[in-house]
């Protein structure tokens, strides 16, 4: 069977799930793309940055309605595409299909939910089994997740990651040497990057209540930015009732893109538009009306 | 400070005072005590547990203006086991529920049936003393941490610090005492206690290889029976190969009040529901497994337990005969130009020495022991210097 990516994308925009063979082929081809990407991907503004989506497919369509579709708008997604929402399959299928079709217009980072163990607990595995009756689709996606890059730097100035910083990574160059391919370990720099959280009042690094990664405070952020000649850290990973949060004297921002999280939190979500001059503009939005 | 056999009599913590001499009142200062009305429903009591992130709650009777007991997850588990034959709130008679096979459950059924029949929802006070695994301990504000720690070392999870017969000043938990110890481990402990922190789990004889496990598909009710019959508070979920894939705690049971149908489900499904609610409440999700390798130090484990609020951590080891990927630290390999890592095959006969610096468990490890707050307190109490016999300290009052 010959893959028609444009047709797949069109069906996905309508909310249809793809056939199992289509997903497996798309994943195989996107895997090759991801493998070629370094641990730190360098991109340029303008770009629209999106935080956690967590399977809220109709809100993803809302994001494209507000921010513009790929390829007319460049996008950077910070991870956590699956779990918790009811349409993780459609969400990740659309995003990887868009990546295959427009590889330079959309970038995808790995979140802590792009992991076998987490997806077995928080819903993606169950949804795949329900929609496809076998675990092949889940396996194709989780194998693909193993290849996702971890960080992006926008115009040598804005550092983007899903969770946060690691005590093992003082200089960005250290990131280049990591072997990122494989399941996210319980500990170590790879785990830290996708699990850590900023915390006001923490001095240095502290143990995270999540059981993985660390908490880190303003001094850590300032030292990291200064040592690496960066201006700002962008991350996701934590629910923000107002859709976003800016901390540490505008040195770090959290973007959260799943409105009314789990269909009951009542929060607003945001997307972050970065213009060619690196000016940051949060646009907030509510949950899409029930289809 | 080393080699002391006895501790100074001066109370309080500081350069010369020992942490065990601190009074209970100091550890519950500024605590807002959560309580539930004795006539509230079981569901309302569980909602209070969930909302405040606690495992037990005192029940207050507004008529007599006094506390009539504590409701905790042990009671809830006993209640669920007792009702396992009932549907939609109707109770079954004791003779029909003999399939529970549990003396406690039968006793609980009798206790429940004794009052009324056919009501939709039991008042929480009626089930607050169903379980015998959680005797209610109370202490006065002047009781020292030393005395409380002795009680905790034997397995009690918390004590109520009573202002007077009718007023609770606060609930003092194992977790709070352990955190206090850790915070003062530099300035207010003996040499033996400091050594304890740097000892490995293996040297502390915690790797017993004698842990009760269940598969993720084990029915919840079966798991609850196991918890009760073994007098334990959590079970590791292991897959067919024996690898640790998750954890079911007694405290996860409180979510069953919200999702009654889940009493008929598997451990995996209950754990998923619990994590779902927990992550929503916290606004952030947690790692699925908290584990440590036998060479990890007690200090490492304590830091992790205190940070996460977990009550125990599983000790895990790599399965025998498996090949291991080098720790994902800075391997010095060149920028990844398309080199996909080789997949790990557990059937390989090659073994690679395990990295001794690695304290955290990894996926694919099997369970070989457990470290709980009770274990830690027992170790601390054994290592701590014994107070001089003093007529002022009335140890008998703890019973």
PDB file of C-alpha atoms in Angstrom, chain B residues 95-277:
ATOM      1  CA  UNK B  95     -23.699 -16.304  55.619  1.00  0.00           C
ATOM      2  CA  UNK B  96     -23.683 -15.269  51.977  1.00  0.00           C
ATOM      3  CA  UNK B  97     -20.379 -13.462  52.221  1.00  0.00           C
ATOM      4  CA  UNK B  98     -18.452 -16.471  53.431  1.00  0.00           C
ATOM      5  CA  UNK B  99     -16.567 -16.419  50.153  1.00  0.00           C
ATOM      6  CA  UNK B 100     -14.511 -13.550  51.521  1.00  0.00           C
ATOM      7  CA  UNK B 101     -12.629 -16.122  53.526  1.00  0.00           C
ATOM      8  CA  UNK B 102     -11.382 -13.409  55.809  1.00  0.00           C
ATOM      9  CA  UNK B 103     -12.151 -13.402  59.519  1.00  0.00           C
ATOM     10  CA  UNK B 104     -11.810  -9.646  59.608  1.00  0.00           C
ATOM     11  CA  UNK B 105     -14.229  -9.203  56.738  1.00  0.00           C
ATOM     12  CA  UNK B 106     -16.791 -11.471  58.374  1.00  0.00           C
ATOM     13  CA  UNK B 107     -16.425  -9.585  61.608  1.00  0.00           C
ATOM     14  CA  UNK B 108     -16.815  -6.364  59.734  1.00  0.00           C
ATOM     15  CA  UNK B 109     -19.971  -7.585  58.034  1.00  0.00           C
ATOM     16  CA  UNK B 110     -21.483  -8.479  61.369  1.00  0.00           C
ATOM     17  CA  UNK B 111     -20.556  -5.098  62.706  1.00  0.00           C
ATOM     18  CA  UNK B 112     -22.171  -3.358  59.762  1.00  0.00           C
ATOM     19  CA  UNK B 113     -25.282  -5.479  59.690  1.00  0.00           C
ATOM     20  CA  UNK B 114     -25.730  -5.012  63.403  1.00  0.00           C
ATOM     21  CA  UNK B 115     -27.088  -1.499  63.026  1.00  0.00           C
ATOM     22  CA  UNK B 116     -29.452  -1.134  60.140  1.00  0.00           C
ATOM     23  CA  UNK B 117     -30.324  -2.683  56.831  1.00  0.00           C
ATOM     24  CA  UNK B 118     -30.663  -1.357  53.354  1.00  0.00           C
ATOM     25  CA  UNK B 119     -29.393   2.194  53.805  1.00  0.00           C
ATOM     26  CA  UNK B 120     -27.570   3.523  50.811  1.00  0.00           C
ATOM     27  CA  UNK B 121     -24.515   4.914  52.476  1.00  0.00           C
ATOM     28  CA  UNK B 122     -22.910   4.192  55.798  1.00  0.00           C
ATOM     29  CA  UNK B 123     -21.959   6.972  58.175  1.00  0.00           C
ATOM     30  CA  UNK B 124     -18.191   7.009  58.454  1.00  0.00           C
ATOM     31  CA  UNK B 125     -18.221   6.675  62.230  1.00  0.00           C
ATOM     32  CA  UNK B 126     -19.712   3.218  61.868  1.00  0.00           C
ATOM     33  CA  UNK B 127     -16.699   1.942  60.024  1.00  0.00           C
ATOM     34  CA  UNK B 128     -13.997   3.889  61.770  1.00  0.00           C
ATOM     35  CA  UNK B 129     -13.000   1.018  63.965  1.00  0.00           C
ATOM     36  CA  UNK B 130     -13.364  -1.798  61.485  1.00  0.00           C
ATOM     37  CA  UNK B 131      -9.670  -2.411  61.083  1.00  0.00           C
ATOM     38  CA  UNK B 132      -7.434  -3.548  63.889  1.00  0.00           C
ATOM     39  CA  UNK B 133      -4.299  -2.658  62.045  1.00  0.00           C
ATOM     40  CA  UNK B 134      -4.349   0.970  63.090  1.00  0.00           C
ATOM     41  CA  UNK B 135      -4.802   1.465  66.838  1.00  0.00           C
ATOM     42  CA  UNK B 136      -5.381   5.070  67.764  1.00  0.00           C
ATOM     43  CA  UNK B 137      -2.415   6.450  69.681  1.00  0.00           C
ATOM     44  CA  UNK B 138      -2.555   9.748  71.460  1.00  0.00           C
ATOM     45  CA  UNK B 139       0.188  11.691  73.200  1.00  0.00           C
ATOM     46  CA  UNK B 140       0.418  14.986  75.065  1.00  0.00           C
ATOM     47  CA  UNK B 141       2.277  17.962  73.625  1.00  0.00           C
ATOM     48  CA  UNK B 142       5.208  17.380  75.994  1.00  0.00           C
ATOM     49  CA  UNK B 143       5.781  13.819  74.882  1.00  0.00           C
ATOM     50  CA  UNK B 144       9.214  13.590  73.343  1.00  0.00           C
ATOM     51  CA  UNK B 145       9.966  12.505  69.835  1.00  0.00           C
ATOM     52  CA  UNK B 146      11.975   9.650  71.385  1.00  0.00           C
ATOM     53  CA  UNK B 147       8.817   8.114  72.766  1.00  0.00           C
ATOM     54  CA  UNK B 148       6.841   8.708  69.610  1.00  0.00           C
ATOM     55  CA  UNK B 149       9.625   7.186  67.504  1.00  0.00           C
ATOM     56  CA  UNK B 150       9.445   3.994  69.569  1.00  0.00           C
ATOM     57  CA  UNK B 151       5.767   3.660  68.714  1.00  0.00           C
ATOM     58  CA  UNK B 152       6.450   4.385  65.065  1.00  0.00           C
ATOM     59  CA  UNK B 153       9.252   1.814  64.962  1.00  0.00           C
ATOM     60  CA  UNK B 154       6.659  -0.806  65.830  1.00  0.00           C
ATOM     61  CA  UNK B 155       4.460   0.157  62.903  1.00  0.00           C
ATOM     62  CA  UNK B 156       2.022   2.862  63.945  1.00  0.00           C
ATOM     63  CA  UNK B 157       1.831   5.479  61.220  1.00  0.00           C
ATOM     64  CA  UNK B 158       0.716   8.472  63.250  1.00  0.00           C
ATOM     65  CA  UNK B 159      -0.204   9.699  66.703  1.00  0.00           C
ATOM     66  CA  UNK B 160      -2.621  12.428  67.701  1.00  0.00           C
ATOM     67  CA  UNK B 161      -1.098  15.155  69.843  1.00  0.00           C
ATOM     68  CA  UNK B 162      -3.909  16.023  72.215  1.00  0.00           C
ATOM     69  CA  UNK B 163      -4.257  19.498  73.662  1.00  0.00           C
ATOM     70  CA  UNK B 164      -6.843  18.164  76.029  1.00  0.00           C
ATOM     71  CA  UNK B 165      -9.335  15.352  76.006  1.00  0.00           C
ATOM     72  CA  UNK B 166     -11.414  17.191  73.467  1.00  0.00           C
ATOM     73  CA  UNK B 167      -8.946  19.075  71.368  1.00  0.00           C
ATOM     74  CA  UNK B 168      -6.365  17.782  68.951  1.00  0.00           C
ATOM     75  CA  UNK B 169      -3.358  20.017  68.573  1.00  0.00           C
ATOM     76  CA  UNK B 170      -2.139  18.129  65.578  1.00  0.00           C
ATOM     77  CA  UNK B 171      -1.484  14.784  63.949  1.00  0.00           C
ATOM     78  CA  UNK B 172       2.142  13.736  64.085  1.00  0.00           C
ATOM     79  CA  UNK B 173       3.053  11.281  61.362  1.00  0.00           C
ATOM     80  CA  UNK B 174       5.995   8.974  60.705  1.00  0.00           C
ATOM     81  CA  UNK B 175       6.807  11.110  57.679  1.00  0.00           C
ATOM     82  CA  UNK B 176       7.049  14.273  59.764  1.00  0.00           C
ATOM     83  CA  UNK B 177       9.387  12.659  62.286  1.00  0.00           C
ATOM     84  CA  UNK B 178      11.599  11.201  59.567  1.00  0.00           C
ATOM     85  CA  UNK B 179      11.813  14.579  57.869  1.00  0.00           C
ATOM     86  CA  UNK B 180      12.728  16.217  61.195  1.00  0.00           C
ATOM     87  CA  UNK B 181      15.513  13.674  61.713  1.00  0.00           C
ATOM     88  CA  UNK B 182      16.857  14.281  58.228  1.00  0.00           C
ATOM     89  CA  UNK B 183      16.791  18.062  58.596  1.00  0.00           C
ATOM     90  CA  UNK B 184      18.799  17.836  61.809  1.00  0.00           C
ATOM     91  CA  UNK B 185      21.028  14.959  60.850  1.00  0.00           C
ATOM     92  CA  UNK B 186      24.048  17.243  60.703  1.00  0.00           C
ATOM     93  CA  UNK B 187      23.711  19.126  63.932  1.00  0.00           C
ATOM     94  CA  UNK B 188      21.629  17.115  66.344  1.00  0.00           C
ATOM     95  CA  UNK B 189      22.375  13.438  65.944  1.00  0.00           C
ATOM     96  CA  UNK B 190      24.947  10.998  67.258  1.00  0.00           C
ATOM     97  CA  UNK B 191      27.802   9.470  65.294  1.00  0.00           C
ATOM     98  CA  UNK B 192      25.966   6.170  65.027  1.00  0.00           C
ATOM     99  CA  UNK B 193      22.994   7.849  63.409  1.00  0.00           C
ATOM    100  CA  UNK B 194      25.205   9.654  60.931  1.00  0.00           C
ATOM    101  CA  UNK B 195      26.861   6.357  60.003  1.00  0.00           C
ATOM    102  CA  UNK B 196      23.457   4.876  59.502  1.00  0.00           C
ATOM    103  CA  UNK B 197      22.668   7.430  56.828  1.00  0.00           C
ATOM    104  CA  UNK B 198      25.710   6.465  54.801  1.00  0.00           C
ATOM    105  CA  UNK B 199      25.111   2.725  55.052  1.00  0.00           C
ATOM    106  CA  UNK B 200      23.831   0.871  51.999  1.00  0.00           C
ATOM    107  CA  UNK B 201      20.429  -0.794  51.967  1.00  0.00           C
ATOM    108  CA  UNK B 202      22.178  -4.098  51.502  1.00  0.00           C
ATOM    109  CA  UNK B 203      24.362  -3.677  54.571  1.00  0.00           C
ATOM    110  CA  UNK B 204      21.276  -2.765  56.566  1.00  0.00           C
ATOM    111  CA  UNK B 205      19.841  -6.167  55.694  1.00  0.00           C
ATOM    112  CA  UNK B 206      16.847  -4.737  53.899  1.00  0.00           C
ATOM    113  CA  UNK B 207      17.334  -6.845  50.775  1.00  0.00           C
ATOM    114  CA  UNK B 208      15.221  -9.728  51.974  1.00  0.00           C
ATOM    115  CA  UNK B 209      14.020 -11.022  48.611  1.00  0.00           C
ATOM    116  CA  UNK B 210      10.856 -11.817  50.440  1.00  0.00           C
ATOM    117  CA  UNK B 211       8.339  -9.377  49.041  1.00  0.00           C
ATOM    118  CA  UNK B 212       4.700 -10.136  48.264  1.00  0.00           C
ATOM    119  CA  UNK B 213       3.959  -9.119  44.687  1.00  0.00           C
ATOM    120  CA  UNK B 214       0.945  -9.131  42.385  1.00  0.00           C
ATOM    121  CA  UNK B 215       0.493  -8.901  38.655  1.00  0.00           C
ATOM    122  CA  UNK B 216      -1.193  -5.790  37.246  1.00  0.00           C
ATOM    123  CA  UNK B 217      -4.203  -7.929  36.329  1.00  0.00           C
ATOM    124  CA  UNK B 218      -4.784  -9.169  39.868  1.00  0.00           C
ATOM    125  CA  UNK B 219      -8.269  -8.121  40.997  1.00  0.00           C
ATOM    126  CA  UNK B 220      -8.307  -5.227  43.445  1.00  0.00           C
ATOM    127  CA  UNK B 221     -10.233  -7.221  46.030  1.00  0.00           C
ATOM    128  CA  UNK B 222      -7.626  -9.972  45.973  1.00  0.00           C
ATOM    129  CA  UNK B 223      -4.917  -7.373  46.461  1.00  0.00           C
ATOM    130  CA  UNK B 224      -6.792  -5.871  49.419  1.00  0.00           C
ATOM    131  CA  UNK B 225      -7.040  -9.312  51.037  1.00  0.00           C
ATOM    132  CA  UNK B 226      -3.327  -9.781  50.596  1.00  0.00           C
ATOM    133  CA  UNK B 227      -2.623  -6.410  52.162  1.00  0.00           C
ATOM    134  CA  UNK B 228      -4.760  -7.305  55.114  1.00  0.00           C
ATOM    135  CA  UNK B 229      -3.547 -10.852  55.619  1.00  0.00           C
ATOM    136  CA  UNK B 230       0.133  -9.911  55.359  1.00  0.00           C
ATOM    137  CA  UNK B 231      -0.371  -6.699  57.326  1.00  0.00           C
ATOM    138  CA  UNK B 232       1.376  -4.644  54.699  1.00  0.00           C
ATOM    139  CA  UNK B 233       0.393  -1.382  53.086  1.00  0.00           C
ATOM    140  CA  UNK B 234       1.475  -1.753  49.528  1.00  0.00           C
ATOM    141  CA  UNK B 235       2.164  -4.212  46.769  1.00  0.00           C
ATOM    142  CA  UNK B 236       4.558  -3.971  43.853  1.00  0.00           C
ATOM    143  CA  UNK B 237       2.974  -4.746  40.489  1.00  0.00           C
ATOM    144  CA  UNK B 238       5.261  -7.010  38.500  1.00  0.00           C
ATOM    145  CA  UNK B 239       4.932  -8.319  34.966  1.00  0.00           C
ATOM    146  CA  UNK B 240       5.307 -11.912  33.805  1.00  0.00           C
ATOM    147  CA  UNK B 241       9.087 -11.600  33.862  1.00  0.00           C
ATOM    148  CA  UNK B 242       9.015 -10.326  37.423  1.00  0.00           C
ATOM    149  CA  UNK B 243       9.937  -6.763  36.455  1.00  0.00           C
ATOM    150  CA  UNK B 244       8.550  -3.939  38.563  1.00  0.00           C
ATOM    151  CA  UNK B 245       5.988  -1.982  36.557  1.00  0.00           C
ATOM    152  CA  UNK B 246       3.999  -0.159  39.197  1.00  0.00           C
ATOM    153  CA  UNK B 247       2.852   0.103  42.750  1.00  0.00           C
ATOM    154  CA  UNK B 248      -0.497  -0.275  44.501  1.00  0.00           C
ATOM    155  CA  UNK B 249      -0.740   1.388  47.901  1.00  0.00           C
ATOM    156  CA  UNK B 250      -3.431   0.953  50.465  1.00  0.00           C
ATOM    157  CA  UNK B 251      -3.915   4.692  50.170  1.00  0.00           C
ATOM    158  CA  UNK B 252      -4.941   4.274  46.502  1.00  0.00           C
ATOM    159  CA  UNK B 253      -8.052   2.655  47.901  1.00  0.00           C
ATOM    160  CA  UNK B 254      -9.503   6.014  48.874  1.00  0.00           C
ATOM    161  CA  UNK B 255     -10.276   6.630  45.193  1.00  0.00           C
ATOM    162  CA  UNK B 256     -12.650   3.668  45.251  1.00  0.00           C
ATOM    163  CA  UNK B 257     -15.145   5.799  47.109  1.00  0.00           C
ATOM    164  CA  UNK B 258     -15.322   8.024  44.053  1.00  0.00           C
ATOM    165  CA  UNK B 259     -15.366   5.194  41.562  1.00  0.00           C
ATOM    166  CA  UNK B 260     -17.268   2.393  43.210  1.00  0.00           C
ATOM    167  CA  UNK B 261     -17.325   0.216  40.129  1.00  0.00           C
ATOM    168  CA  UNK B 262     -13.560  -0.021  40.339  1.00  0.00           C
ATOM    169  CA  UNK B 263     -13.785  -2.412  43.269  1.00  0.00           C
ATOM    170  CA  UNK B 264     -14.362  -5.044  40.597  1.00  0.00           C
ATOM    171  CA  UNK B 265     -11.401  -4.001  38.480  1.00  0.00           C
ATOM    172  CA  UNK B 266      -7.741  -4.950  38.319  1.00  0.00           C
ATOM    173  CA  UNK B 267      -4.867  -3.408  40.250  1.00  0.00           C
ATOM    174  CA  UNK B 268      -3.610  -1.777  37.073  1.00  0.00           C
ATOM    175  CA  UNK B 269      -6.919   0.003  36.547  1.00  0.00           C
ATOM    176  CA  UNK B 270      -7.122   1.224  40.125  1.00  0.00           C
ATOM    177  CA  UNK B 271      -3.550   2.522  39.993  1.00  0.00           C
ATOM    178  CA  UNK B 272      -4.351   4.332  36.749  1.00  0.00           C
ATOM    179  CA  UNK B 273      -7.398   5.955  38.308  1.00  0.00           C
ATOM    180  CA  UNK B 274      -5.423   6.952  41.402  1.00  0.00           C
ATOM    181  CA  UNK B 275      -2.628   8.529  39.353  1.00  0.00           C
ATOM    182  CA  UNK B 276      -5.205  10.269  37.170  1.00  0.00           C
ATOM    183  CA  UNK B 277      -6.843  11.981  40.152  1.00  0.00           C
TER     184      UNK B 277
END
